[in-house]
Short mmCIF file of N, CA, C and O in Angstrom, two decimals:
data_model
loop_
_atom_site.label_atom_id
_atom_site.label_comp_id
_atom_site.label_asym_id
_atom_site.label_seq_id
_atom_site.Cartn_x
_atom_site.Cartn_y
_atom_site.Cartn_z
N MET H 796 0.52 -0.50 9.88
CA MET H 796 -0.15 -1.69 9.44
C MET H 796 -0.31 -2.70 10.58
O MET H 796 -1.24 -3.47 10.58
N LEU H 797 0.64 -2.74 11.51
CA LEU H 797 0.55 -3.67 12.63
C LEU H 797 -0.72 -3.44 13.43
O LEU H 797 -1.39 -4.39 13.82
N LEU H 798 -1.08 -2.18 13.63
CA LEU H 798 -2.30 -1.86 14.37
C LEU H 798 -3.52 -2.43 13.67
O LEU H 798 -4.44 -2.93 14.31
N LEU H 799 -3.55 -2.40 12.35
CA LEU H 799 -4.69 -2.92 11.60
C LEU H 799 -4.74 -4.44 11.62
O LEU H 799 -5.80 -5.03 11.61
N ALA H 800 -3.60 -5.09 11.65
CA ALA H 800 -3.57 -6.56 11.66
C ALA H 800 -3.91 -7.12 13.03
O ALA H 800 -4.37 -8.25 13.15
N LEU H 801 -3.70 -6.35 14.07
CA LEU H 801 -3.93 -6.81 15.43
C LEU H 801 -5.34 -7.33 15.69
O LEU H 801 -5.49 -8.43 16.22
N PRO H 802 -6.42 -6.62 15.30
CA PRO H 802 -7.75 -7.14 15.59
C PRO H 802 -8.00 -8.51 14.95
O PRO H 802 -8.62 -9.36 15.55
N ILE H 803 -7.49 -8.72 13.76
CA ILE H 803 -7.70 -10.01 13.10
C ILE H 803 -6.90 -11.08 13.79
O ILE H 803 -7.40 -12.15 14.08
N SER H 804 -5.63 -10.80 14.11
CA SER H 804 -4.80 -11.84 14.71
C SER H 804 -5.27 -12.18 16.11
O SER H 804 -5.20 -13.33 16.52
N VAL H 805 -5.76 -11.23 16.87
CA VAL H 805 -6.27 -11.50 18.21
C VAL H 805 -7.53 -12.34 18.14
O VAL H 805 -7.70 -13.31 18.87
N LEU H 806 -8.42 -12.03 17.22
CA LEU H 806 -9.68 -12.76 17.10
C LEU H 806 -9.49 -14.17 16.56
O LEU H 806 -10.31 -15.04 16.82
N VAL H 807 -8.40 -14.40 15.86
CA VAL H 807 -8.18 -15.72 15.30
C VAL H 807 -8.18 -16.77 16.39
O VAL H 807 -8.78 -17.83 16.23
N ASN H 808 -7.57 -16.49 17.49
CA ASN H 808 -7.47 -17.47 18.55
C ASN H 808 -8.76 -17.68 19.32
O ASN H 808 -8.91 -18.68 20.01
N PHE H 809 -9.70 -16.77 19.22
CA PHE H 809 -10.93 -16.85 20.00
C PHE H 809 -12.17 -17.05 19.15
O PHE H 809 -13.27 -17.01 19.66
N SER H 810 -11.99 -17.27 17.86
CA SER H 810 -13.16 -17.38 16.99
C SER H 810 -13.85 -18.72 17.14
O SER H 810 -13.25 -19.71 17.53
N LEU H 811 -15.13 -18.73 16.84
CA LEU H 811 -15.89 -19.97 16.83
C LEU H 811 -15.65 -20.66 15.51
O LEU H 811 -15.53 -20.03 14.48
N ARG H 812 -15.60 -21.96 15.53
CA ARG H 812 -15.38 -22.73 14.31
C ARG H 812 -16.70 -22.88 13.55
O ARG H 812 -17.71 -23.22 14.13
N ALA H 813 -16.65 -22.62 12.27
CA ALA H 813 -17.79 -22.86 11.38
C ALA H 813 -17.28 -23.79 10.30
O ALA H 813 -16.23 -23.56 9.73
N SER H 814 -18.00 -24.87 10.05
CA SER H 814 -17.46 -25.87 9.15
C SER H 814 -17.87 -25.63 7.71
O SER H 814 -19.02 -25.34 7.42
N ALA H 815 -16.90 -25.73 6.82
CA ALA H 815 -17.16 -25.69 5.38
C ALA H 815 -16.57 -26.98 4.82
O ALA H 815 -15.38 -27.23 4.95
N ASP H 816 -17.38 -27.81 4.25
CA ASP H 816 -16.91 -29.07 3.72
C ASP H 816 -17.75 -29.41 2.50
O ASP H 816 -18.20 -28.52 1.80
N SER H 817 -18.00 -30.69 2.27
CA SER H 817 -18.77 -31.08 1.09
C SER H 817 -20.22 -30.66 1.18
O SER H 817 -20.96 -30.78 0.20
N THR H 818 -20.66 -30.14 2.32
CA THR H 818 -22.04 -29.67 2.46
C THR H 818 -22.16 -28.19 2.11
O THR H 818 -23.24 -27.62 2.21
N ALA H 819 -21.05 -27.55 1.72
CA ALA H 819 -21.07 -26.12 1.40
C ALA H 819 -20.30 -25.87 0.11
O ALA H 819 -19.36 -26.59 -0.22
N GLY H 820 -20.72 -24.85 -0.62
CA GLY H 820 -20.04 -24.46 -1.84
C GLY H 820 -19.50 -23.06 -1.73
O GLY H 820 -20.12 -22.19 -1.10
N ILE H 821 -18.36 -22.82 -2.32
CA ILE H 821 -17.74 -21.50 -2.26
C ILE H 821 -18.48 -20.56 -3.22
O ILE H 821 -18.79 -20.93 -4.35
N ILE H 822 -18.82 -19.36 -2.73
CA ILE H 822 -19.53 -18.40 -3.57
C ILE H 822 -18.69 -17.15 -3.85
O ILE H 822 -19.02 -16.37 -4.73
N LEU H 823 -17.60 -16.96 -3.07
CA LEU H 823 -16.72 -15.82 -3.31
C LEU H 823 -15.34 -16.16 -2.77
O LEU H 823 -15.21 -16.66 -1.66
N SER H 824 -14.32 -15.89 -3.57
CA SER H 824 -12.94 -16.10 -3.16
C SER H 824 -12.14 -14.87 -3.53
O SER H 824 -12.16 -14.44 -4.70
N THR H 825 -11.46 -14.25 -2.55
CA THR H 825 -10.71 -13.03 -2.81
C THR H 825 -9.33 -13.10 -2.16
O THR H 825 -9.11 -13.82 -1.20
N LYS H 826 -8.42 -12.33 -2.71
CA LYS H 826 -7.10 -12.13 -2.14
C LYS H 826 -6.97 -10.64 -1.88
O LYS H 826 -7.11 -9.83 -2.79
N CYS H 827 -6.71 -10.29 -0.62
CA CYS H 827 -6.66 -8.89 -0.23
C CYS H 827 -5.23 -8.46 0.08
O CYS H 827 -4.32 -9.27 0.16
N GLN H 828 -5.08 -7.16 0.32
CA GLN H 828 -3.79 -6.60 0.69
C GLN H 828 -3.28 -7.29 1.96
O GLN H 828 -4.05 -7.84 2.73
N ASP H 829 -2.01 -7.22 2.18
CA ASP H 829 -1.36 -7.77 3.37
C ASP H 829 -1.57 -9.27 3.52
O ASP H 829 -1.52 -9.81 4.62
N GLY H 830 -1.89 -9.97 2.41
CA GLY H 830 -1.96 -11.42 2.46
C GLY H 830 -3.24 -12.03 2.98
O GLY H 830 -3.28 -13.23 3.25
N ASN H 831 -4.29 -11.25 3.14
CA ASN H 831 -5.57 -11.81 3.57
C ASN H 831 -6.22 -12.55 2.40
O ASN H 831 -6.43 -11.96 1.34
N ASN H 832 -6.53 -13.82 2.59
CA ASN H 832 -7.29 -14.60 1.63
C ASN H 832 -8.64 -14.90 2.27
O ASN H 832 -8.70 -15.46 3.36
N ILE H 833 -9.72 -14.52 1.59
CA ILE H 833 -11.06 -14.66 2.16
C ILE H 833 -11.91 -15.50 1.23
O ILE H 833 -11.96 -15.25 0.03
N ASN H 834 -12.57 -16.48 1.82
CA ASN H 834 -13.53 -17.31 1.09
C ASN H 834 -14.87 -17.24 1.80
O ASN H 834 -14.94 -17.38 3.03
N ILE H 835 -15.93 -17.03 1.03
CA ILE H 835 -17.29 -17.06 1.55
C ILE H 835 -17.94 -18.33 1.00
O ILE H 835 -17.90 -18.58 -0.21
N TRP H 836 -18.49 -19.13 1.90
CA TRP H 836 -19.12 -20.40 1.56
C TRP H 836 -20.61 -20.31 1.89
O TRP H 836 -21.01 -19.54 2.77
N GLN H 837 -21.40 -21.12 1.23
CA GLN H 837 -22.82 -21.22 1.56
C GLN H 837 -23.19 -22.69 1.71
O GLN H 837 -22.93 -23.50 0.82
N ASN H 838 -23.79 -23.02 2.86
CA ASN H 838 -24.23 -24.38 3.12
C ASN H 838 -25.37 -24.73 2.17
O ASN H 838 -26.32 -23.96 2.04
N TYR H 839 -25.26 -25.87 1.49
CA TYR H 839 -26.27 -26.27 0.51
C TYR H 839 -27.64 -26.49 1.14
O TYR H 839 -28.65 -26.13 0.56
N ASN H 840 -27.68 -27.07 2.32
CA ASN H 840 -28.97 -27.41 2.95
C ASN H 840 -29.60 -26.24 3.69
O ASN H 840 -30.75 -25.91 3.49
N SER H 841 -28.82 -25.59 4.55
CA SER H 841 -29.38 -24.54 5.40
C SER H 841 -29.29 -23.14 4.78
O SER H 841 -29.99 -22.24 5.21
N GLY H 842 -28.38 -22.96 3.82
CA GLY H 842 -28.18 -21.63 3.25
C GLY H 842 -27.27 -20.76 4.10
O GLY H 842 -26.99 -19.61 3.74
N GLU H 843 -26.77 -21.28 5.25
CA GLU H 843 -25.91 -20.50 6.13
C GLU H 843 -24.66 -20.04 5.39
O GLU H 843 -24.03 -20.80 4.66
N LEU H 844 -24.28 -18.77 5.60
CA LEU H 844 -23.06 -18.22 5.02
C LEU H 844 -21.92 -18.38 6.00
O LEU H 844 -22.07 -18.12 7.20
N LEU H 845 -20.78 -18.82 5.49
CA LEU H 845 -19.58 -19.09 6.29
C LEU H 845 -18.43 -18.24 5.77
O LEU H 845 -18.25 -18.09 4.57
N TYR H 846 -17.63 -17.72 6.69
CA TYR H 846 -16.50 -16.85 6.37
C TYR H 846 -15.22 -17.57 6.77
O TYR H 846 -15.10 -18.07 7.89
N ARG H 847 -14.26 -17.65 5.85
CA ARG H 847 -12.95 -18.21 6.12
C ARG H 847 -11.90 -17.21 5.69
O ARG H 847 -11.87 -16.82 4.52
N ALA H 848 -11.04 -16.80 6.59
CA ALA H 848 -9.95 -15.89 6.25
C ALA H 848 -8.64 -16.49 6.72
O ALA H 848 -8.55 -17.03 7.82
N THR H 849 -7.64 -16.42 5.87
CA THR H 849 -6.29 -16.80 6.26
C THR H 849 -5.38 -15.63 5.95
O THR H 849 -5.58 -14.91 4.97
N ASN H 850 -4.43 -15.41 6.83
CA ASN H 850 -3.44 -14.37 6.61
C ASN H 850 -2.17 -14.78 7.35
O ASN H 850 -2.17 -15.81 8.03
N PRO H 851 -1.09 -14.03 7.21
CA PRO H 851 0.16 -14.42 7.87
C PRO H 851 0.03 -14.57 9.39
O PRO H 851 0.84 -15.24 10.02
N ASN H 852 -0.99 -13.98 10.00
CA ASN H 852 -1.18 -14.06 11.45
C ASN H 852 -2.02 -15.24 11.90
O ASN H 852 -2.15 -15.49 13.09
N GLY H 853 -2.67 -15.95 10.98
CA GLY H 853 -3.50 -17.09 11.37
C GLY H 853 -4.75 -17.22 10.53
O GLY H 853 -4.80 -16.76 9.40
N HIS H 854 -5.76 -17.85 11.12
CA HIS H 854 -7.02 -18.15 10.44
C HIS H 854 -8.19 -17.62 11.25
O HIS H 854 -8.12 -17.57 12.47
N LEU H 855 -9.26 -17.29 10.56
CA LEU H 855 -10.50 -16.87 11.22
C LEU H 855 -11.66 -17.53 10.51
O LEU H 855 -11.77 -17.48 9.29
N SER H 856 -12.52 -18.21 11.27
CA SER H 856 -13.71 -18.87 10.74
C SER H 856 -14.94 -18.34 11.46
O SER H 856 -14.97 -18.33 12.69
N LEU H 857 -15.92 -17.91 10.68
CA LEU H 857 -17.17 -17.41 11.26
C LEU H 857 -18.34 -18.00 10.50
O LEU H 857 -18.23 -18.30 9.32
N GLY H 858 -19.47 -18.11 11.15
CA GLY H 858 -20.69 -18.57 10.52
C GLY H 858 -21.79 -17.54 10.70
O GLY H 858 -21.57 -16.45 11.21
N LYS H 859 -22.98 -17.92 10.27
CA LYS H 859 -24.18 -17.10 10.45
C LYS H 859 -24.08 -15.72 9.83
O LYS H 859 -24.48 -14.72 10.40
N GLY H 860 -23.51 -15.67 8.62
CA GLY H 860 -23.39 -14.40 7.92
C GLY H 860 -24.68 -14.01 7.23
O GLY H 860 -25.62 -14.81 7.11
N THR H 861 -24.72 -12.77 6.78
CA THR H 861 -25.87 -12.26 6.03
C THR H 861 -25.36 -11.71 4.70
O THR H 861 -24.18 -11.39 4.55
N LYS H 862 -26.27 -11.61 3.75
CA LYS H 862 -25.93 -11.07 2.42
C LYS H 862 -26.94 -9.98 2.09
O LYS H 862 -28.13 -10.15 2.29
N GLN H 863 -26.43 -8.84 1.59
CA GLN H 863 -27.28 -7.74 1.18
C GLN H 863 -26.81 -7.24 -0.18
O GLN H 863 -25.64 -7.41 -0.52
N ALA H 864 -27.69 -6.61 -0.92
CA ALA H 864 -27.31 -5.91 -2.14
C ALA H 864 -27.40 -4.43 -1.85
O ALA H 864 -28.44 -3.93 -1.41
N THR H 865 -26.30 -3.72 -2.05
CA THR H 865 -26.25 -2.28 -1.81
C THR H 865 -25.77 -1.61 -3.08
O THR H 865 -24.64 -1.83 -3.51
N GLU H 866 -26.63 -0.82 -3.70
CA GLU H 866 -26.31 -0.13 -4.95
C GLU H 866 -25.78 -1.11 -6.00
O GLU H 866 -24.81 -0.83 -6.70
N GLY H 867 -26.38 -2.28 -6.08
CA GLY H 867 -26.00 -3.26 -7.09
C GLY H 867 -24.79 -4.11 -6.75
O GLY H 867 -24.35 -4.90 -7.57
N VAL H 868 -24.21 -3.94 -5.58
CA VAL H 868 -23.04 -4.71 -5.15
C VAL H 868 -23.43 -5.52 -3.92
O VAL H 868 -24.03 -4.99 -2.98
N ARG H 869 -23.05 -6.81 -3.92
CA ARG H 869 -23.34 -7.66 -2.75
C ARG H 869 -22.32 -7.41 -1.66
O ARG H 869 -21.13 -7.23 -1.92
N VAL H 870 -22.80 -7.42 -0.42
CA VAL H 870 -21.92 -7.33 0.74
C VAL H 870 -22.29 -8.46 1.69
O VAL H 870 -23.47 -8.69 1.98
N TYR H 871 -21.27 -9.19 2.14
CA TYR H 871 -21.45 -10.28 3.09
C TYR H 871 -20.98 -9.78 4.45
O TYR H 871 -19.89 -9.23 4.57
N LYS H 872 -21.82 -9.98 5.47
CA LYS H 872 -21.52 -9.44 6.80
C LYS H 872 -21.49 -10.57 7.82
O LYS H 872 -22.38 -11.42 7.85
N PHE H 873 -20.44 -10.53 8.66
CA PHE H 873 -20.26 -11.53 9.71
C PHE H 873 -19.90 -10.81 11.00
O PHE H 873 -19.30 -9.74 10.97
N ARG H 874 -20.25 -11.42 12.11
CA ARG H 874 -20.02 -10.82 13.42
C ARG H 874 -19.29 -11.80 14.32
O ARG H 874 -19.56 -12.99 14.31
N ASN H 875 -18.36 -11.27 15.11
CA ASN H 875 -17.67 -12.03 16.15
C ASN H 875 -17.49 -11.09 17.34
O ASN H 875 -16.64 -10.20 17.29
N ARG H 876 -18.35 -11.27 18.32
CA ARG H 876 -18.39 -10.39 19.50
C ARG H 876 -18.60 -8.94 19.06
O ARG H 876 -19.58 -8.64 18.44
N ASN H 877 -17.67 -8.04 19.39
CA ASN H 877 -17.81 -6.63 19.03
C ASN H 877 -17.29 -6.29 17.65
O ASN H 877 -17.32 -5.14 17.23
N TYR H 878 -16.78 -7.30 16.93
CA TYR H 878 -16.19 -7.08 15.61
C TYR H 878 -17.17 -7.49 14.52
O TYR H 878 -17.90 -8.47 14.66
N GLN H 879 -17.15 -6.73 13.43
CA GLN H 879 -17.93 -7.06 12.25
C GLN H 879 -16.98 -7.10 11.06
O GLN H 879 -16.07 -6.27 10.95
N TYR H 880 -17.21 -8.06 10.18
CA TYR H 880 -16.40 -8.23 8.98
C TYR H 880 -17.32 -8.11 7.78
O TYR H 880 -18.29 -8.85 7.66
N TRP H 881 -17.05 -7.15 6.93
CA TRP H 881 -17.84 -6.93 5.73
C TRP H 881 -16.96 -7.23 4.53
O TRP H 881 -15.86 -6.68 4.41
N VAL H 882 -17.45 -8.08 3.63
CA VAL H 882 -16.74 -8.39 2.40
C VAL H 882 -17.61 -7.94 1.24
O VAL H 882 -18.71 -8.46 1.04
N TRP H 883 -17.12 -6.96 0.49
CA TRP H 883 -17.84 -6.41 -0.65
C TRP H 883 -17.46 -7.21 -1.89
O TRP H 883 -16.27 -7.35 -2.21
N ASP H 884 -18.45 -7.72 -2.59
CA ASP H 884 -18.25 -8.54 -3.79
C ASP H 884 -18.25 -7.64 -5.01
O ASP H 884 -19.27 -7.45 -5.67
N GLY H 885 -17.09 -7.04 -5.30
CA GLY H 885 -16.97 -6.13 -6.43
C GLY H 885 -17.24 -4.69 -6.03
O GLY H 885 -17.57 -4.38 -4.89
N THR H 886 -17.07 -3.81 -7.01
CA THR H 886 -17.42 -2.40 -6.85
C THR H 886 -18.20 -2.01 -8.10
O THR H 886 -18.21 -2.73 -9.09
N LEU H 887 -18.84 -0.87 -8.07
CA LEU H 887 -19.58 -0.42 -9.25
C LEU H 887 -18.64 -0.21 -10.44
O LEU H 887 -19.00 -0.46 -11.58
N ASP H 888 -17.42 0.26 -10.18
CA ASP H 888 -16.45 0.52 -11.25
C ASP H 888 -15.71 -0.73 -11.71
O ASP H 888 -15.27 -0.79 -12.85
N SER H 889 -15.53 -1.70 -10.81
CA SER H 889 -14.73 -2.88 -11.14
C SER H 889 -15.32 -4.13 -10.49
O SER H 889 -15.11 -4.37 -9.30
N PRO H 890 -16.04 -4.95 -11.27
CA PRO H 890 -16.65 -6.16 -10.70
C PRO H 890 -15.63 -7.17 -10.18
O PRO H 890 -15.97 -8.01 -9.37
N GLN H 891 -14.36 -7.11 -10.64
CA GLN H 891 -13.35 -8.06 -10.17
C GLN H 891 -12.63 -7.59 -8.91
O GLN H 891 -11.80 -8.30 -8.37
N SER H 892 -12.95 -6.39 -8.45
CA SER H 892 -12.37 -5.87 -7.21
C SER H 892 -13.35 -6.10 -6.08
O SER H 892 -14.49 -6.49 -6.29
N GLY H 893 -12.91 -5.84 -4.90
CA GLY H 893 -13.76 -5.93 -3.72
C GLY H 893 -13.09 -5.23 -2.57
O GLY H 893 -12.02 -4.63 -2.73
N THR H 894 -13.70 -5.32 -1.40
CA THR H 894 -13.17 -4.65 -0.22
C THR H 894 -13.46 -5.49 1.01
O THR H 894 -14.53 -6.07 1.13
N LEU H 895 -12.50 -5.54 1.91
CA LEU H 895 -12.69 -6.10 3.24
C LEU H 895 -12.71 -4.95 4.22
O LEU H 895 -11.79 -4.12 4.22
N GLU H 896 -13.76 -4.87 5.03
CA GLU H 896 -13.84 -3.85 6.08
C GLU H 896 -14.03 -4.55 7.41
O GLU H 896 -14.81 -5.49 7.52
N VAL H 897 -13.29 -4.07 8.42
CA VAL H 897 -13.40 -4.61 9.77
C VAL H 897 -13.82 -3.47 10.68
O VAL H 897 -13.20 -2.41 10.69
N TYR H 898 -14.88 -3.72 11.46
CA TYR H 898 -15.42 -2.74 12.39
C TYR H 898 -15.35 -3.29 13.81
O TYR H 898 -15.48 -4.49 14.02
N LYS H 899 -15.16 -2.41 14.77
CA LYS H 899 -15.28 -2.76 16.18
C LYS H 899 -16.23 -1.75 16.79
O LYS H 899 -16.01 -0.54 16.70
N ASN H 900 -17.30 -2.26 17.42
CA ASN H 900 -18.31 -1.40 18.02
C ASN H 900 -18.80 -0.35 17.02
O ASN H 900 -18.92 0.83 17.34
N ASN H 901 -19.02 -0.79 15.78
CA ASN H 901 -19.55 0.04 14.69
C ASN H 901 -18.60 1.15 14.23
O ASN H 901 -19.03 2.07 13.55
N ARG H 902 -17.32 1.07 14.58
CA ARG H 902 -16.32 2.03 14.10
C ARG H 902 -15.32 1.28 13.24
O ARG H 902 -14.81 0.24 13.64
N ILE H 903 -15.03 1.81 12.07
CA ILE H 903 -14.14 1.11 11.15
C ILE H 903 -12.71 1.08 11.67
O ILE H 903 -12.19 2.09 12.15
N LEU H 904 -12.11 -0.11 11.65
CA LEU H 904 -10.71 -0.29 12.06
C LEU H 904 -9.80 -0.46 10.85
O LEU H 904 -8.64 -0.08 10.89
N MET H 905 -10.33 -1.10 9.80
CA MET H 905 -9.49 -1.44 8.67
C MET H 905 -10.32 -1.53 7.39
O MET H 905 -11.47 -1.97 7.42
N ARG H 906 -9.70 -1.14 6.30
CA ARG H 906 -10.30 -1.30 4.98
C ARG H 906 -9.18 -1.74 4.03
O ARG H 906 -8.15 -1.10 3.97
N GLN H 907 -9.40 -2.86 3.35
CA GLN H 907 -8.41 -3.38 2.41
C GLN H 907 -9.05 -3.62 1.06
O GLN H 907 -10.17 -4.12 0.98
N THR H 908 -8.31 -3.31 0.01
CA THR H 908 -8.76 -3.61 -1.34
C THR H 908 -8.46 -5.08 -1.61
O THR H 908 -7.43 -5.60 -1.22
N CYS H 909 -9.40 -5.75 -2.28
CA CYS H 909 -9.26 -7.17 -2.60
C CYS H 909 -9.45 -7.38 -4.09
O CYS H 909 -10.01 -6.55 -4.78
N ARG H 910 -9.01 -8.54 -4.54
CA ARG H 910 -9.16 -8.95 -5.94
C ARG H 910 -9.76 -10.35 -5.94
O ARG H 910 -9.31 -11.22 -5.22
N LYS H 911 -10.79 -10.56 -6.76
CA LYS H 911 -11.40 -11.89 -6.84
C LYS H 911 -10.43 -12.86 -7.48
O LYS H 911 -9.70 -12.51 -8.40
N ASN H 912 -10.44 -14.09 -6.96
CA ASN H 912 -9.61 -15.16 -7.54
C ASN H 912 -10.32 -15.79 -8.72
O ASN H 912 -11.48 -15.84 -8.83
#
């Protein structure tokens, strides 16, 4: 598990700040395995998607996300250098479940099951 937590904890210190405040509303809130809490926000004016993750290793904030519908399930995608963070909003079998996937150079590093708050 330490190997999987490493990419997130390393990127926490080098991530760009994206602001979520009264100009943005939360559209997805999940709690994942290993203590990852993920919130997806959308700016009211610009529509920009913002990613906020907290875990025992720190915090990660990203902006400029995209949203897609894949087989009836929404996926939010964010990029930070060579890393990509995909947050699946539910599954076909369980709308209250979800998944966090972390990729580096298009290769999956981690997959965690999440539960909507």
